[in-house]
Amino acid sequence: GDVVLGDFDFTERLLFYTSNDRYIFTTGDSFYLISDERLMHSFFVQLYFDGARADTIDEYINQKTPQFITLLNGYYLRYTKKCSECFLPEEIDRVKRGYLEFLQNDFEKELKKYKVDYAVEDTKKDAAYRFGKYNFMKKIITINDLNIYKVM
């Protein structure tokens, strides 16, 4: 099927209603056979659209702690350390370094590192996931409050 990029809420529901795959993974996906690098990349794309920059990465990681721990670490720390929001400093540093490297690269190339066919933006939500500004995305239709783009 096609791979669809959208905000976290949209992405979480996509598999229930369509035969498409999602570009941004949700917390339960760390249980499947998805490489750590791919999960991390998904998290970086989400941080990028949420507006995280080099000087604000700490703030964003702290805001995303529940997603962060289950997406990047599964439930390992939750059960072994009896802590739902614990991170080893090395793990946090690894994520920060990875995201700073991600920011150094061309976003279009980073996004297309993995298959992505469409992007969906909800015009009723905040402006974080707005795709019209990217010249490699072409709006193909608007349905109610959703704009659907083809990733070229």
GROMACS .gro file of C-alpha atoms in nm:
model
  152
    1GLY     CA    1   0.000   0.000   0.000
    2ASP     CA    2   0.084   0.364  -0.002
    3VAL     CA    3   0.270   0.533   0.281
    4VAL     CA    4   0.102   0.840   0.429
    5LEU     CA    5   0.260   1.119   0.632
    6GLY     CA    6   0.044   1.309   0.878
    7ASP     CA    7   0.037   1.432   1.235
    8PHE     CA    8   0.054   1.187   1.525
    9ASP     CA    9  -0.323   1.169   1.584
   10PHE     CA   10  -0.400   1.110   1.217
   11THR     CA   11  -0.121   0.856   1.187
   12GLU     CA   12  -0.245   0.663   1.488
   13ARG     CA   13  -0.585   0.607   1.325
   14LEU     CA   14  -0.470   0.549   0.967
   15LEU     CA   15  -0.428   0.173   0.990
   16PHE     CA   16  -0.775   0.123   1.137
   17TYR     CA   17  -0.956   0.272   0.841
   18THR     CA   18  -0.737   0.211   0.536
   19SER     CA   19  -0.496  -0.039   0.386
   20ASN     CA   20  -0.222   0.225   0.380
   21ASP     CA   21   0.092   0.235   0.590
   22ARG     CA   22   0.203   0.528   0.801
   23TYR     CA   23   0.528   0.720   0.781
   24ILE     CA   24   0.539   0.835   1.144
   25PHE     CA   25   0.519   0.549   1.389
   26THR     CA   26   0.326   0.549   1.712
   27THR     CA   27   0.422   0.416   2.052
   28GLY     CA   28   0.308   0.055   2.003
   29ASP     CA   29   0.516   0.013   1.688
   30SER     CA   30   0.833  -0.052   1.888
   31PHE     CA   31   0.701  -0.406   1.941
   32TYR     CA   32   0.727  -0.488   1.571
   33LEU     CA   33   1.025  -0.574   1.355
   34ILE     CA   34   1.116  -0.214   1.279
   35SER     CA   35   1.478  -0.116   1.308
   36ASP     CA   36   1.583   0.127   1.581
   37GLU     CA   37   1.721   0.356   1.309
   38ARG     CA   38   1.382   0.369   1.135
   39LEU     CA   39   1.198   0.437   1.462
   40MET     CA   40   1.446   0.712   1.545
   41HIS     CA   41   1.407   0.864   1.198
   42SER     CA   42   1.029   0.870   1.244
   43PHE     CA   43   1.076   1.048   1.576
   44PHE     CA   44   1.310   1.304   1.413
   45VAL     CA   45   1.057   1.381   1.139
   46GLN     CA   46   0.793   1.431   1.405
   47LEU     CA   47   1.024   1.663   1.603
   48TYR     CA   48   1.101   1.856   1.284
   49PHE     CA   49   0.735   1.921   1.207
   50ASP     CA   50   0.669   2.006   1.570
   51GLY     CA   51   0.929   2.283   1.537
   52ALA     CA   52   1.222   2.143   1.735
   53ARG     CA   53   1.546   2.321   1.649
   54ALA     CA   54   1.902   2.276   1.771
   55ASP     CA   55   1.857   2.522   2.057
   56THR     CA   56   1.521   2.378   2.169
   57ILE     CA   57   1.580   2.003   2.138
   58ASP     CA   58   1.592   1.949   2.517
   59GLU     CA   59   1.251   2.112   2.560
   60TYR     CA   60   1.095   1.899   2.287
   61ILE     CA   61   1.240   1.574   2.416
   62ASN     CA   62   1.103   1.655   2.762
   63GLN     CA   63   0.757   1.726   2.614
   64LYS     CA   64   0.760   1.400   2.421
   65THR     CA   65   0.881   1.179   2.706
   66PRO     CA   66   0.599   0.919   2.698
   67GLN     CA   67   0.627   0.878   2.320
   68PHE     CA   68   1.003   0.891   2.343
   69ILE     CA   69   1.036   0.610   2.594
   70THR     CA   70   0.798   0.367   2.430
   71LEU     CA   71   0.902   0.444   2.074
   72LEU     CA   72   1.277   0.438   2.123
   73ASN     CA   73   1.314   0.202   2.416
   74GLY     CA   74   1.001  -0.010   2.402
   75TYR     CA   75   0.902  -0.091   2.756
   76TYR     CA   76   1.246  -0.205   2.866
   77LEU     CA   77   1.314   0.071   3.119
   78ARG     CA   78   0.954   0.072   3.236
   79TYR     CA   79   0.978  -0.289   3.350
   80THR     CA   80   1.344  -0.330   3.437
   81LYS     CA   81   1.384  -0.003   3.627
   82LYS     CA   82   1.020   0.034   3.735
   83CYS     CA   83   1.029   0.383   3.590
   84SER     CA   84   0.803   0.504   3.312
   85GLU     CA   85   1.003   0.817   3.229
   86CYS     CA   86   1.365   0.723   3.301
   87PHE     CA   87   1.641   0.763   3.048
   88LEU     CA   88   2.006   0.692   3.068
   89PRO     CA   89   2.202   1.010   2.988
   90GLU     CA   90   2.377   0.824   2.704
   91GLU     CA   91   2.042   0.750   2.539
   92ILE     CA   92   1.930   1.112   2.558
   93ASP     CA   93   2.266   1.228   2.419
   94ARG     CA   94   2.241   0.974   2.135
   95VAL     CA   95   1.901   1.111   2.037
   96LYS     CA   96   2.019   1.473   2.057
   97ARG     CA   97   2.326   1.401   1.844
   98GLY     CA   98   2.115   1.212   1.593
   99TYR     CA   99   1.862   1.492   1.567
  100LEU     CA  100   2.128   1.761   1.529
  101GLU     CA  101   2.277   1.556   1.244
  102PHE     CA  102   1.929   1.518   1.093
  103LEU     CA  103   1.888   1.898   1.099
  104GLN     CA  104   2.218   1.943   0.910
  105ASN     CA  105   2.085   1.744   0.616
  106ASP     CA  106   1.843   1.844   0.340
  107PHE     CA  107   1.491   1.781   0.473
  108GLU     CA  108   1.351   1.652   0.143
  109LYS     CA  109   1.628   1.392   0.120
  110GLU     CA  110   1.576   1.295   0.483
  111LEU     CA  111   1.200   1.258   0.437
  112LYS     CA  112   1.243   1.051   0.121
  113LYS     CA  113   1.496   0.825   0.289
  114TYR     CA  114   1.196   0.598   0.348
  115LYS     CA  115   0.898   0.549   0.120
  116VAL     CA  116   0.637   0.825   0.143
  117ASP     CA  117   0.360   0.865  -0.114
  118TYR     CA  118   0.113   1.113   0.036
  119ALA     CA  119   0.090   1.374   0.309
  120VAL     CA  120  -0.232   1.472   0.482
  121GLU     CA  121  -0.281   1.797   0.672
  122ASP     CA  122  -0.576   1.878   0.892
  123THR     CA  123  -0.656   2.247   0.846
  124LYS     CA  124  -0.846   2.259   1.176
  125LYS     CA  125  -0.536   2.170   1.375
  126ASP     CA  126  -0.226   2.369   1.450
  127ALA     CA  127   0.000   2.470   1.165
  128ALA     CA  128   0.287   2.231   1.243
  129TYR     CA  129   0.199   1.981   0.972
  130ARG     CA  130   0.154   2.219   0.678
  131PHE     CA  131   0.286   2.077   0.355
  132GLY     CA  132   0.203   2.347   0.097
  133LYS     CA  133   0.536   2.521   0.153
  134TYR     CA  134   0.735   2.225   0.024
  135ASN     CA  135   0.800   2.230  -0.351
  136PHE     CA  136   0.824   1.850  -0.360
  137MET     CA  137   0.462   1.811  -0.245
  138LYS     CA  138   0.167   1.880  -0.475
  139LYS     CA  139  -0.184   1.930  -0.337
  140ILE     CA  140  -0.418   1.695  -0.518
  141ILE     CA  141  -0.747   1.733  -0.331
  142THR     CA  142  -0.921   1.887  -0.032
  143ILE     CA  143  -1.184   1.679   0.146
  144ASN     CA  144  -1.367   1.863   0.424
  145ASP     CA  145  -1.081   1.994   0.640
  146LEU     CA  146  -0.811   1.764   0.502
  147ASN     CA  147  -0.563   1.864   0.232
  148ILE     CA  148  -0.403   1.568   0.059
  149TYR     CA  149  -0.064   1.609  -0.110
  150LYS     CA  150   0.126   1.380  -0.343
  151VAL     CA  151   0.492   1.358  -0.249
  152MET     CA  152   0.682   1.401  -0.576
   0.00000   0.00000   0.00000
